[in-house]
mmCIF file of C-alpha atoms in Angstrom:
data_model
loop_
_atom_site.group_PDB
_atom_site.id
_atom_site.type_symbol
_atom_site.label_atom_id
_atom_site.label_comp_id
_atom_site.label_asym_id
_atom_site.label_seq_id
_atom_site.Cartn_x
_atom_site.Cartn_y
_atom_site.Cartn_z
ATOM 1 C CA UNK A 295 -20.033 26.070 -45.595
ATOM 2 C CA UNK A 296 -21.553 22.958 -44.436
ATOM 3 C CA UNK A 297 -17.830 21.341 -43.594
ATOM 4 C CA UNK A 298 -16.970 24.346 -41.690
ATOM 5 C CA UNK A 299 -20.371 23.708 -39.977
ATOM 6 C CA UNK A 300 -19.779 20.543 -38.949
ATOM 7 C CA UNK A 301 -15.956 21.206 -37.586
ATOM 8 C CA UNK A 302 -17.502 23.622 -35.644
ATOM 9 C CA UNK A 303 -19.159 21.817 -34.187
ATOM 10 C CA UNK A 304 -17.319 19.021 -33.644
ATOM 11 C CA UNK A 305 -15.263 21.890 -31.664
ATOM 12 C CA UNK A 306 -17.590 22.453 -29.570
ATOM 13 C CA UNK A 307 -18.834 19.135 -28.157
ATOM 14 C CA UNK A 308 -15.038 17.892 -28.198
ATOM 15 C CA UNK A 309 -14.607 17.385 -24.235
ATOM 16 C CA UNK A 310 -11.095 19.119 -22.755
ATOM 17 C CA UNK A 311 -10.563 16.596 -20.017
ATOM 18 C CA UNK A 312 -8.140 19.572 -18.340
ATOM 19 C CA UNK A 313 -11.082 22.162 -18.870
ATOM 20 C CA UNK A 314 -13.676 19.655 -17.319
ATOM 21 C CA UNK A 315 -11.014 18.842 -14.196
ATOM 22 C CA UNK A 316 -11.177 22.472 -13.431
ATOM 23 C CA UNK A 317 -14.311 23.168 -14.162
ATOM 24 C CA UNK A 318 -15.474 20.329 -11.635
ATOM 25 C CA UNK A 319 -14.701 22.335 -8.464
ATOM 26 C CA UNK A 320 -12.459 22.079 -5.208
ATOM 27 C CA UNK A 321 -13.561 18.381 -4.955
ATOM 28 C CA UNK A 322 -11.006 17.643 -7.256
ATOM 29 C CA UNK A 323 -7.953 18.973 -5.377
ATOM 30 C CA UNK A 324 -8.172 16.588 -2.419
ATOM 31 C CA UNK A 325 -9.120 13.792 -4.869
ATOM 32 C CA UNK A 326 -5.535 14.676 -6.838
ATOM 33 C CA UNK A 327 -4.246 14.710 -3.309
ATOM 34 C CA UNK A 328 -5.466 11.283 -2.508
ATOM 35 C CA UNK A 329 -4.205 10.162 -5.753
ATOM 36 C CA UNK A 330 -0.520 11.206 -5.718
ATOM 37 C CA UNK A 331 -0.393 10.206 -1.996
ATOM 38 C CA UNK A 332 -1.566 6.819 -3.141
ATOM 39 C CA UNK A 333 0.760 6.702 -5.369
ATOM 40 C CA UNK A 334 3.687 7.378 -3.212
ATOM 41 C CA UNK A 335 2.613 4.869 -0.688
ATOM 42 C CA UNK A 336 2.278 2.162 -3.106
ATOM 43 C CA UNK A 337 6.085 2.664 -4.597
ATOM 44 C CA UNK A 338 7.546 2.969 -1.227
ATOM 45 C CA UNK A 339 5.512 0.267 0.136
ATOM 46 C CA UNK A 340 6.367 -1.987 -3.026
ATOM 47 C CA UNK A 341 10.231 -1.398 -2.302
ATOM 48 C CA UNK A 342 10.335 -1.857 1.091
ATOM 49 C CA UNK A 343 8.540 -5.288 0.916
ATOM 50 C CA UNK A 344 10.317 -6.206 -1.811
ATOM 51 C CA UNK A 345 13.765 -5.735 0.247
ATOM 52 C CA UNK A 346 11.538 -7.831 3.442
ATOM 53 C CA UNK A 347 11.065 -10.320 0.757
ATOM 54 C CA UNK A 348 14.582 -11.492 -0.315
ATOM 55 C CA UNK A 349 16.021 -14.622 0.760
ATOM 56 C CA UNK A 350 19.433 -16.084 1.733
ATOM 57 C CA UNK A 351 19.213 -19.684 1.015
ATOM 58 C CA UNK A 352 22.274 -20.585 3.461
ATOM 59 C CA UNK A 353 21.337 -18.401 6.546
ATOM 60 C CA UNK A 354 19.597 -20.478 8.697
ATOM 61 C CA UNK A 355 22.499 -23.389 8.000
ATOM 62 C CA UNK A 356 25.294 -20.774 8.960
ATOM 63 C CA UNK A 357 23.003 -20.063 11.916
ATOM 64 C CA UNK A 358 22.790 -23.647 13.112
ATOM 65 C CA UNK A 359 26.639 -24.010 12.166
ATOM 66 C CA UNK A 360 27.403 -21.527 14.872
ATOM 67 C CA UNK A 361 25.040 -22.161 17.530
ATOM 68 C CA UNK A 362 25.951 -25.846 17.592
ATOM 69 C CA UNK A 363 29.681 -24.662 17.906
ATOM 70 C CA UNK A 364 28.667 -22.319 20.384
ATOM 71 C CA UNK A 365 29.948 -19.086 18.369
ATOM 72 C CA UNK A 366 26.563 -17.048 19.524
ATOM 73 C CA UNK A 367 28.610 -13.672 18.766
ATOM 74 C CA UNK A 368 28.889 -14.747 14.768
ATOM 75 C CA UNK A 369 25.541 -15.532 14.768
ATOM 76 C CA UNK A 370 24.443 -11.698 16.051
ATOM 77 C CA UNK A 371 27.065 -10.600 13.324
ATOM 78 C CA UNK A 372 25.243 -12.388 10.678
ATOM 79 C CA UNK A 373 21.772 -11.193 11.580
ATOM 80 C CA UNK A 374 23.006 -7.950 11.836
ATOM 81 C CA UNK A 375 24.944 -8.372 8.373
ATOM 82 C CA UNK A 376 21.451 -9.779 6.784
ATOM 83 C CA UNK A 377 19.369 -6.823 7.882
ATOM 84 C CA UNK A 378 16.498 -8.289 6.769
ATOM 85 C CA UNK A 379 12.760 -8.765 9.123
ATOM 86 C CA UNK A 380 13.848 -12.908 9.358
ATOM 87 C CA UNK A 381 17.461 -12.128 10.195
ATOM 88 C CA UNK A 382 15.912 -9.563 13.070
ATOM 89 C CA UNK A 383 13.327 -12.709 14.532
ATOM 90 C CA UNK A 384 16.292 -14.811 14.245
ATOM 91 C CA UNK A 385 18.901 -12.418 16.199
ATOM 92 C CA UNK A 386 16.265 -12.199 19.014
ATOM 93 C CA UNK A 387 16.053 -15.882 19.232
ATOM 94 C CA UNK A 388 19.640 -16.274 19.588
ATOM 95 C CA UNK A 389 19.702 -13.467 22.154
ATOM 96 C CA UNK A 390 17.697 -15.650 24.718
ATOM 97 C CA UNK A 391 19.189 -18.672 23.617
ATOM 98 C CA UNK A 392 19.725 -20.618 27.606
ATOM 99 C CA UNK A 393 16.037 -19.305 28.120
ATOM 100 C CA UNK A 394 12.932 -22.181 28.597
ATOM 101 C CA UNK A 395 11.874 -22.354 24.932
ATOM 102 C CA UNK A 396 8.282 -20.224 25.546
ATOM 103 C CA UNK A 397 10.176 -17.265 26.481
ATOM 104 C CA UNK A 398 12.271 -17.623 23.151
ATOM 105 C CA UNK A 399 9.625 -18.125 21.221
ATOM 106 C CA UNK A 400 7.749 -15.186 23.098
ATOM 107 C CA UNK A 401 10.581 -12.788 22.201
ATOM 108 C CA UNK A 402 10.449 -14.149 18.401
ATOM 109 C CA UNK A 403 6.503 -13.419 17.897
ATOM 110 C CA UNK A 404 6.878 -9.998 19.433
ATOM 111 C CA UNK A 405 9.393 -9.011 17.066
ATOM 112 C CA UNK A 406 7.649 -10.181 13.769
ATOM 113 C CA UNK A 407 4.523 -8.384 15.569
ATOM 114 C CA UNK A 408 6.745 -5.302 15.165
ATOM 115 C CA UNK A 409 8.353 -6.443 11.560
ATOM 116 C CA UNK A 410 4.653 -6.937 10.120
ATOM 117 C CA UNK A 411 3.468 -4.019 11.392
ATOM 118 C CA UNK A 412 6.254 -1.906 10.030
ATOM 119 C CA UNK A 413 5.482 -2.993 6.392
ATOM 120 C CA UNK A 414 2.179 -2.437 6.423
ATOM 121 C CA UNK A 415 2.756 1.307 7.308
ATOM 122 C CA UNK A 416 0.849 3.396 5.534
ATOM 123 C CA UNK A 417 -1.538 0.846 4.187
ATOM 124 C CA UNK A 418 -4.505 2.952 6.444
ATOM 125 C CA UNK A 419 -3.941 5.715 3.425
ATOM 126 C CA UNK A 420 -4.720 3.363 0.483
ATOM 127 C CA UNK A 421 -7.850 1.651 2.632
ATOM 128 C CA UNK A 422 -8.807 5.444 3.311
ATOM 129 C CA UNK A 423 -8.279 6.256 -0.216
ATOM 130 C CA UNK A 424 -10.190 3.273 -1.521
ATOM 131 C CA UNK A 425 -13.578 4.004 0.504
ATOM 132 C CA UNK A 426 -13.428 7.638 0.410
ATOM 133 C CA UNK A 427 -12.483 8.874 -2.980
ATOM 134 C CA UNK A 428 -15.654 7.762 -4.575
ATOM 135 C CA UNK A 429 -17.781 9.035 -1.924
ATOM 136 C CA UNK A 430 -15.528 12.746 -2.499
ATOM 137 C CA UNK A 431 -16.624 12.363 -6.582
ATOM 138 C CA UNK A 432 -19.980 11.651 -5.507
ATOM 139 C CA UNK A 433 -20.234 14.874 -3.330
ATOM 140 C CA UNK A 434 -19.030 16.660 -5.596
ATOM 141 C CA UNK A 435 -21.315 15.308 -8.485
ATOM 142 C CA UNK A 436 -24.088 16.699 -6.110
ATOM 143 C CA UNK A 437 -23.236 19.781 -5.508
ATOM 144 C CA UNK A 438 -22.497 19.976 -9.278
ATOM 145 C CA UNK A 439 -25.967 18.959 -9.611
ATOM 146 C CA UNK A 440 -27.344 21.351 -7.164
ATOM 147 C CA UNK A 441 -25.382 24.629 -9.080
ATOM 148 C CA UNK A 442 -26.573 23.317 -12.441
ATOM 149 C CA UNK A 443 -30.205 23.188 -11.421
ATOM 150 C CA UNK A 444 -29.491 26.707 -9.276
ATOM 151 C CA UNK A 445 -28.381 28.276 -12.556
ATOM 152 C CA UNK A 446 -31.118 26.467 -14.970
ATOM 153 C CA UNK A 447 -33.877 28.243 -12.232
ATOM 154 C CA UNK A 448 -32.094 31.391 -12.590
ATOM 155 C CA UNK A 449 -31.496 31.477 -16.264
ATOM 156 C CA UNK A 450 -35.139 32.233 -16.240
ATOM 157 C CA UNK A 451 -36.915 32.777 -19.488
ATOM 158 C CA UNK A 452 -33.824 32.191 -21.273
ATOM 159 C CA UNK A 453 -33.503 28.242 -19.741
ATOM 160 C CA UNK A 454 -32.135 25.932 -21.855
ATOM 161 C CA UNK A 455 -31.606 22.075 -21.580
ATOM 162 C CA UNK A 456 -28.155 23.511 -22.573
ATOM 163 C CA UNK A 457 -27.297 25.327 -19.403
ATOM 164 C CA UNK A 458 -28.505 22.191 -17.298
ATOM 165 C CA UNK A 459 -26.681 19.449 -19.911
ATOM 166 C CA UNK A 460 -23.696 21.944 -19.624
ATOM 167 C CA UNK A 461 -23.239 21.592 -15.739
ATOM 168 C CA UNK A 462 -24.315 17.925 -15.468
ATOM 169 C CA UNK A 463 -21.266 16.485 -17.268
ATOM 170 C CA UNK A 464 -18.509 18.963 -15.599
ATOM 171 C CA UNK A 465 -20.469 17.445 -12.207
ATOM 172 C CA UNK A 466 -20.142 14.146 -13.357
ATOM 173 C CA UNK A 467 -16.155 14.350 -13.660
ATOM 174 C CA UNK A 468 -16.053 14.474 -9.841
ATOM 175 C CA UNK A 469 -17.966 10.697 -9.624
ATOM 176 C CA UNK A 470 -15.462 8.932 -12.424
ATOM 177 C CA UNK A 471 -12.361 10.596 -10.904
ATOM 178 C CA UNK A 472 -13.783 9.229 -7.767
ATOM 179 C CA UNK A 473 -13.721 6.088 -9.174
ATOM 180 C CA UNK A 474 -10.747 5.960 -10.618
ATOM 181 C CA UNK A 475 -8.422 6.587 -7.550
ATOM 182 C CA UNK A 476 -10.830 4.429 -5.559
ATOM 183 C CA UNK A 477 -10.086 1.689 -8.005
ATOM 184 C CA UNK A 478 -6.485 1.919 -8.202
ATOM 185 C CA UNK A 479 -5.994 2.492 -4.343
ATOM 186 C CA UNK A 480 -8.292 -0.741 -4.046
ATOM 187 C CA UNK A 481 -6.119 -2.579 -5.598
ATOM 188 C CA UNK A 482 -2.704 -1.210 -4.894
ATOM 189 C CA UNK A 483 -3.973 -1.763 -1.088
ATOM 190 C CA UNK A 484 -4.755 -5.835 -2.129
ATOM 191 C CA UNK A 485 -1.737 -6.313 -3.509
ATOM 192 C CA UNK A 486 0.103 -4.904 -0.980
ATOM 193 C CA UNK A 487 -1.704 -6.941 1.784
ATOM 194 C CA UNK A 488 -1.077 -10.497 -0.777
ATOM 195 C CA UNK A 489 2.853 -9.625 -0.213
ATOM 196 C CA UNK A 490 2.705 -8.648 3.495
ATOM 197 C CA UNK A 491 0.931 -12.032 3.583
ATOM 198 C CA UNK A 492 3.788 -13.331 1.739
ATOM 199 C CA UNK A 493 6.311 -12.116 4.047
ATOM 200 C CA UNK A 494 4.940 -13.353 7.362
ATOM 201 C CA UNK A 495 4.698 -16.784 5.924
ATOM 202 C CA UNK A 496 8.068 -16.840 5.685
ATOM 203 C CA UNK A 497 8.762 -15.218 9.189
ATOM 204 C CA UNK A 498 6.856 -18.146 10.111
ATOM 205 C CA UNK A 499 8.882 -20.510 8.135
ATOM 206 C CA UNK A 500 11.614 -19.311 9.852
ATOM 207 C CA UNK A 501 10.524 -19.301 12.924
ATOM 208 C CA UNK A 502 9.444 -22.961 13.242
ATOM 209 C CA UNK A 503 13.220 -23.891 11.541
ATOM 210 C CA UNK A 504 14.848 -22.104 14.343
ATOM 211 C CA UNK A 505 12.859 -23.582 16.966
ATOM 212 C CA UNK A 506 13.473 -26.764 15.909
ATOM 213 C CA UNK A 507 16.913 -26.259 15.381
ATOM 214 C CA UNK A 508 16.950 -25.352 19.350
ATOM 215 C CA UNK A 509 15.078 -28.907 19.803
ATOM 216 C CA UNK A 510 17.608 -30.819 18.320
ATOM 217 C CA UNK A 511 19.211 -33.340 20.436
ATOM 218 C CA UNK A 512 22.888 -31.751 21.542
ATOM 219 C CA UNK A 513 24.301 -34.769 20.056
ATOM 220 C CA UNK A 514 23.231 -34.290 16.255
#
């Protein structure tokens, strides 16, 4: 008797996290919303960049190879052939190659403007994400609040710390789930920022090399 007591329960108190997700309210649909979007942006953004990020160790000596032998049309074919945001700067320098040195570089900085901003679409969902999921879990943990103390007042003489215990933890769900895919989108957003950071360093890097390549005396 006392062993089936105690299972009992144990039953009882034993938290469904599914029951408690639905039991929460509407709050949690956009906050699944936010979560899965997150999600996607971070995987697409984490392949794109990653493709940004790779390297050809020989381009920018092919490059100089054919723009000191004059061959400007094998140079477009290679940056086209690269296809990646560096190859794209470079491709625009070599298209106003004859040009005083300002407008090339001009040309250059506008197009990694356009490259950088490319990656970092749909980083505004993550930021988004990050500063308004939590505040979504905490409205929802006070209305929770609100309709447990609404149905405590109307329980009447039959009030029990029971009925108010009851709604305070299925309000409470709202807040950590809040948390949670504020947390992660925090992050995911960092990250992704650190290796958009990454990636205009080396624009940069390549920049400066073809510029200076430019500068070289004809005779080198």
């Amino acid at each position: 008797m006392l062993l089936t007591a105690a299972t009992e329960a144990t039953a009882a108190t034993t938290m469904n996290f599914w029951d408690l997700c639905v039991n929460a309210g509407v709050i949690m649909i956009p906050l699944a919303l936010l979560a899965l979007i997150s999600i996607y942006v971070f995987v697409e953004r984490v392949i794109v960049i990653r493709k940004a990020s790779r390297q050809d160790n020989t381009f920018m000596s092919r490059i100089s190879d054919y723009i000191n032998s004059g061959d400007i049309e094998a140079a477009h074919k290679l940056c086209k052939t690269t296809d990646t945001p560096y190859a794209r700067l470079i491709n625009k320098g070599v298209s106003r190659i004859g040009r005083p040195m300002n407008d090339v570089l001009v040309a250059i900085e506008n197009t990694g403007n356009i490259e950088v901003a490319a990656l970092g679409k749909g980083l505004p969902w993550l930021a988004t994400t990050a500063a308004g999921a939590p505040m979504l879990g905490f409205l929802g943990t006070v209305v929770g609040m609100v309709q447990a103390f609404y149905n405590l007042a109307s329980s009447g003489s039959s009030a029990s710390i029971d009925v108010l215990a009851d709604g305070i933890y299925q309000a409470l769900v709202t807040t950590v789930a809040g948390l949670v895919v504020g947390i992660i989108a925090l992050f995911a957003y960092n990250y992704l920022v650190a290796s958009i950071n990454g990636v205009m360093r080396s624009l940069e890097t390549r920049t400066m090399e073809f510029m200076d390549m430019l500068n070289e005396p004809s005779g080198k």
